[in-house]
Amino acid sequence: MNISFNITNFITDFENSCKKVQIKTFSKGEVITTYIAKRNQFCILKSGNADLVRYDLNGNKTIVEHISKNDIFGEVFYNITTNNELLVEANSKCEVLTYIYEDIHHKCKNTCKFHQTLSENLPELILTKVTNLNMRIELLSKRSTRDKLLGYFTFLSSRNLSKTFELPFSLTDLADYLSVDRSAMMRELRYLKEENIIKKHKNKITLLYK
């Protein structure tokens, strides 16, 4: 996330200053949380990476959002319905800070001084979250698999300030994230390599057109 304050220090202060914060550890493949109505859980991923996913009635998986270290997530960002269940699944060992959003507006019994810091920084965290969600919407609005791939690669390149970067998940999950057919996506990746638009080695991509 591109924010003006030190997110690592922010998380450390949050964890150590507020008694209402919980820290939990999850193994790869575990469900970190299930989004449910009226809970308003606010989470920060301290380490690891995870996906916000949805399964339809036929068991088909859609990756709604990829969550990286220091990203925020939780029910407060989505309108939850009983027929639209969302899960956050760990892609690796994860450490997660959890907090109930309503508590931001109520002081701790020990007058936790961190609540003021949280209230001051929360708008920027949410703005960054909205910006990332808008990026996903823009990707999904592109008509072709090639345009989706190049749009996502450009985003990763800009975020990493480098033409070379690693994909944050497997190619199967990338197809789910971009809502494209995996076979068609693999074909487009081959074409992009043959046309010298990208260089690919395992999950490492290098842009050759920028």
PDB file of N, CA and C in Angstrom, residues 138-180:
ATOM      1  N   GLU A 138     -11.419  -1.900 -12.963  1.00  0.00           N
ATOM      2  CA  GLU A 138     -10.900  -1.482 -14.272  1.00  0.00           C
ATOM      3  C   GLU A 138     -10.368  -2.684 -15.048  1.00  0.00           C
ATOM      4  N   LEU A 139      -9.674  -3.588 -14.364  1.00  0.00           N
ATOM      5  CA  LEU A 139      -9.170  -4.788 -15.035  1.00  0.00           C
ATOM      6  C   LEU A 139     -10.317  -5.633 -15.584  1.00  0.00           C
ATOM      7  N   LEU A 140     -11.338  -5.842 -14.765  1.00  0.00           N
ATOM      8  CA  LEU A 140     -12.454  -6.684 -15.187  1.00  0.00           C
ATOM      9  C   LEU A 140     -13.254  -6.048 -16.312  1.00  0.00           C
ATOM     10  N   SER A 141     -13.180  -4.735 -16.443  1.00  0.00           N
ATOM     11  CA  SER A 141     -13.920  -4.057 -17.503  1.00  0.00           C
ATOM     12  C   SER A 141     -13.252  -4.195 -18.871  1.00  0.00           C
ATOM     13  N   LYS A 142     -11.992  -4.618 -18.895  1.00  0.00           N
ATOM     14  CA  LYS A 142     -11.299  -4.806 -20.169  1.00  0.00           C
ATOM     15  C   LYS A 142     -11.893  -6.010 -20.889  1.00  0.00           C
ATOM     16  N   ARG A 143     -11.999  -5.912 -22.194  1.00  0.00           N
ATOM     17  CA  ARG A 143     -12.748  -6.909 -22.949  1.00  0.00           C
ATOM     18  C   ARG A 143     -11.968  -8.189 -23.249  1.00  0.00           C
ATOM     19  N   SER A 144     -10.675  -8.074 -23.486  1.00  0.00           N
ATOM     20  CA  SER A 144      -9.915  -9.242 -23.906  1.00  0.00           C
ATOM     21  C   SER A 144      -9.015  -9.761 -22.788  1.00  0.00           C
ATOM     22  N   THR A 145      -8.679 -11.051 -22.898  1.00  0.00           N
ATOM     23  CA  THR A 145      -7.759 -11.661 -21.946  1.00  0.00           C
ATOM     24  C   THR A 145      -6.399 -10.981 -21.998  1.00  0.00           C
ATOM     25  N   ARG A 146      -5.939 -10.642 -23.197  1.00  0.00           N
ATOM     26  CA  ARG A 146      -4.646  -9.962 -23.352  1.00  0.00           C
ATOM     27  C   ARG A 146      -4.652  -8.621 -22.630  1.00  0.00           C
ATOM     28  N   ASP A 147      -5.695  -7.840 -22.819  1.00  0.00           N
ATOM     29  CA  ASP A 147      -5.759  -6.526 -22.170  1.00  0.00           C
ATOM     30  C   ASP A 147      -5.777  -6.654 -20.651  1.00  0.00           C
ATOM     31  N   LYS A 148      -6.470  -7.677 -20.143  1.00  0.00           N
ATOM     32  CA  LYS A 148      -6.498  -7.905 -18.700  1.00  0.00           C
ATOM     33  C   LYS A 148      -5.111  -8.259 -18.180  1.00  0.00           C
ATOM     34  N   LEU A 149      -4.419  -9.138 -18.897  1.00  0.00           N
ATOM     35  CA  LEU A 149      -3.080  -9.533 -18.487  1.00  0.00           C
ATOM     36  C   LEU A 149      -2.130  -8.345 -18.484  1.00  0.00           C
ATOM     37  N   LEU A 150      -2.110  -7.581 -19.579  1.00  0.00           N
ATOM     38  CA  LEU A 150      -1.190  -6.453 -19.678  1.00  0.00           C
ATOM     39  C   LEU A 150      -1.542  -5.361 -18.675  1.00  0.00           C
ATOM     40  N   GLY A 151      -2.830  -5.173 -18.429  1.00  0.00           N
ATOM     41  CA  GLY A 151      -3.243  -4.193 -17.429  1.00  0.00           C
ATOM     42  C   GLY A 151      -2.766  -4.579 -16.043  1.00  0.00           C
ATOM     43  N   TYR A 152      -2.880  -5.858 -15.713  1.00  0.00           N
ATOM     44  CA  TYR A 152      -2.444  -6.322 -14.396  1.00  0.00           C
ATOM     45  C   TYR A 152      -0.921  -6.293 -14.277  1.00  0.00           C
ATOM     46  N   PHE A 153      -0.232  -6.678 -15.347  1.00  0.00           N
ATOM     47  CA  PHE A 153       1.231  -6.634 -15.322  1.00  0.00           C
ATOM     48  C   PHE A 153       1.732  -5.200 -15.148  1.00  0.00           C
ATOM     49  N   THR A 154       1.083  -4.266 -15.809  1.00  0.00           N
ATOM     50  CA  THR A 154       1.463  -2.861 -15.682  1.00  0.00           C
ATOM     51  C   THR A 154       1.262  -2.374 -14.250  1.00  0.00           C
ATOM     52  N   PHE A 155       0.160  -2.793 -13.635  1.00  0.00           N
ATOM     53  CA  PHE A 155      -0.099  -2.422 -12.242  1.00  0.00           C
ATOM     54  C   PHE A 155       0.990  -2.972 -11.324  1.00  0.00           C
ATOM     55  N   LEU A 156       1.337  -4.258 -11.477  1.00  0.00           N
ATOM     56  CA  LEU A 156       2.369  -4.859 -10.625  1.00  0.00           C
ATOM     57  C   LEU A 156       3.724  -4.188 -10.844  1.00  0.00           C
ATOM     58  N   SER A 157       4.024  -3.851 -12.102  1.00  0.00           N
ATOM     59  CA  SER A 157       5.278  -3.176 -12.397  1.00  0.00           C
ATOM     60  C   SER A 157       5.347  -1.817 -11.711  1.00  0.00           C
ATOM     61  N   SER A 158       4.249  -1.074 -11.764  1.00  0.00           N
ATOM     62  CA  SER A 158       4.216   0.257 -11.128  1.00  0.00           C
ATOM     63  C   SER A 158       4.315   0.130  -9.616  1.00  0.00           C
ATOM     64  N   ARG A 159       3.631  -0.841  -9.043  1.00  0.00           N
ATOM     65  CA  ARG A 159       3.644  -1.016  -7.591  1.00  0.00           C
ATOM     66  C   ARG A 159       5.022  -1.420  -7.088  1.00  0.00           C
ATOM     67  N   ASN A 160       5.728  -2.223  -7.889  1.00  0.00           N
ATOM     68  CA  ASN A 160       7.050  -2.686  -7.478  1.00  0.00           C
ATOM     69  C   ASN A 160       8.181  -1.787  -7.972  1.00  0.00           C
ATOM     70  N   LEU A 161       7.825  -0.748  -8.757  1.00  0.00           N
ATOM     71  CA  LEU A 161       8.823   0.181  -9.317  1.00  0.00           C
ATOM     72  C   LEU A 161       9.903  -0.575 -10.081  1.00  0.00           C
ATOM     73  N   SER A 162       9.477  -1.581 -10.823  1.00  0.00           N
ATOM     74  CA  SER A 162      10.419  -2.403 -11.574  1.00  0.00           C
ATOM     75  C   SER A 162       9.694  -3.075 -12.735  1.00  0.00           C
ATOM     76  N   LYS A 163      10.417  -3.257 -13.856  1.00  0.00           N
ATOM     77  CA  LYS A 163       9.852  -3.984 -14.983  1.00  0.00           C
ATOM     78  C   LYS A 163       9.767  -5.482 -14.703  1.00  0.00           C
ATOM     79  N   THR A 164      10.517  -5.941 -13.711  1.00  0.00           N
ATOM     80  CA  THR A 164      10.521  -7.351 -13.338  1.00  0.00           C
ATOM     81  C   THR A 164       9.847  -7.527 -11.984  1.00  0.00           C
ATOM     82  N   PHE A 165       8.950  -8.469 -11.904  1.00  0.00           N
ATOM     83  CA  PHE A 165       8.194  -8.688 -10.666  1.00  0.00           C
ATOM     84  C   PHE A 165       7.711 -10.122 -10.640  1.00  0.00           C
ATOM     85  N   GLU A 166       7.273 -10.570  -9.478  1.00  0.00           N
ATOM     86  CA  GLU A 166       6.721 -11.920  -9.338  1.00  0.00           C
ATOM     87  C   GLU A 166       5.211 -11.846  -9.203  1.00  0.00           C
ATOM     88  N   LEU A 167       4.532 -12.766  -9.854  1.00  0.00           N
ATOM     89  CA  LEU A 167       3.084 -12.852  -9.683  1.00  0.00           C
ATOM     90  C   LEU A 167       2.789 -13.282  -8.247  1.00  0.00           C
ATOM     91  N   PRO A 168       1.795 -12.668  -7.618  1.00  0.00           N
ATOM     92  CA  PRO A 168       1.523 -12.985  -6.205  1.00  0.00           C
ATOM     93  C   PRO A 168       0.784 -14.290  -5.990  1.00  0.00           C
ATOM     94  N   PHE A 169       0.370 -14.956  -7.077  1.00  0.00           N
ATOM     95  CA  PHE A 169      -0.295 -16.240  -6.923  1.00  0.00           C
ATOM     96  C   PHE A 169      -0.069 -17.108  -8.154  1.00  0.00           C
ATOM     97  N   SER A 170      -0.590 -18.312  -8.144  1.00  0.00           N
ATOM     98  CA  SER A 170      -0.383 -19.269  -9.229  1.00  0.00           C
ATOM     99  C   SER A 170      -1.123 -18.816 -10.484  1.00  0.00           C
ATOM    100  N   LEU A 171      -0.795 -19.437 -11.617  1.00  0.00           N
ATOM    101  CA  LEU A 171      -1.456 -19.088 -12.876  1.00  0.00           C
ATOM    102  C   LEU A 171      -2.941 -19.469 -12.845  1.00  0.00           C
ATOM    103  N   THR A 172      -3.246 -20.565 -12.158  1.00  0.00           N
ATOM    104  CA  THR A 172      -4.659 -20.940 -12.021  1.00  0.00           C
ATOM    105  C   THR A 172      -5.423 -19.869 -11.255  1.00  0.00           C
ATOM    106  N   ASP A 173      -4.836 -19.388 -10.171  1.00  0.00           N
ATOM    107  CA  ASP A 173      -5.481 -18.336  -9.389  1.00  0.00           C
ATOM    108  C   ASP A 173      -5.498 -17.010 -10.155  1.00  0.00           C
ATOM    109  N   LEU A 174      -4.485 -16.771 -10.970  1.00  0.00           N
ATOM    110  CA  LEU A 174      -4.476 -15.553 -11.789  1.00  0.00           C
ATOM    111  C   LEU A 174      -5.657 -15.546 -12.746  1.00  0.00           C
ATOM    112  N   ALA A 175      -5.933 -16.697 -13.349  1.00  0.00           N
ATOM    113  CA  ALA A 175      -7.091 -16.798 -14.246  1.00  0.00           C
ATOM    114  C   ALA A 175      -8.387 -16.527 -13.486  1.00  0.00           C
ATOM    115  N   ASP A 176      -8.488 -17.058 -12.264  1.00  0.00           N
ATOM    116  CA  ASP A 176      -9.670 -16.802 -11.437  1.00  0.00           C
ATOM    117  C   ASP A 176      -9.771 -15.310 -11.102  1.00  0.00           C
ATOM    118  N   TYR A 177      -8.640 -14.701 -10.770  1.00  0.00           N
ATOM    119  CA  TYR A 177      -8.624 -13.284 -10.382  1.00  0.00           C
ATOM    120  C   TYR A 177      -9.054 -12.385 -11.542  1.00  0.00           C
ATOM    121  N   LEU A 178      -8.617 -12.740 -12.761  1.00  0.00           N
ATOM    122  CA  LEU A 178      -8.952 -11.934 -13.935  1.00  0.00           C
ATOM    123  C   LEU A 178     -10.274 -12.355 -14.574  1.00  0.00           C
ATOM    124  N   SER A 179     -10.888 -13.403 -14.029  1.00  0.00           N
ATOM    125  CA  SER A 179     -12.156 -13.937 -14.554  1.00  0.00           C
ATOM    126  C   SER A 179     -12.030 -14.290 -16.036  1.00  0.00           C
ATOM    127  N   VAL A 180     -11.002 -15.090 -16.353  1.00  0.00           N
ATOM    128  CA  VAL A 180     -10.787 -15.547 -17.725  1.00  0.00           C
ATOM    129  C   VAL A 180     -10.584 -17.062 -17.715  1.00  0.00           C
TER     130      VAL A 180
END
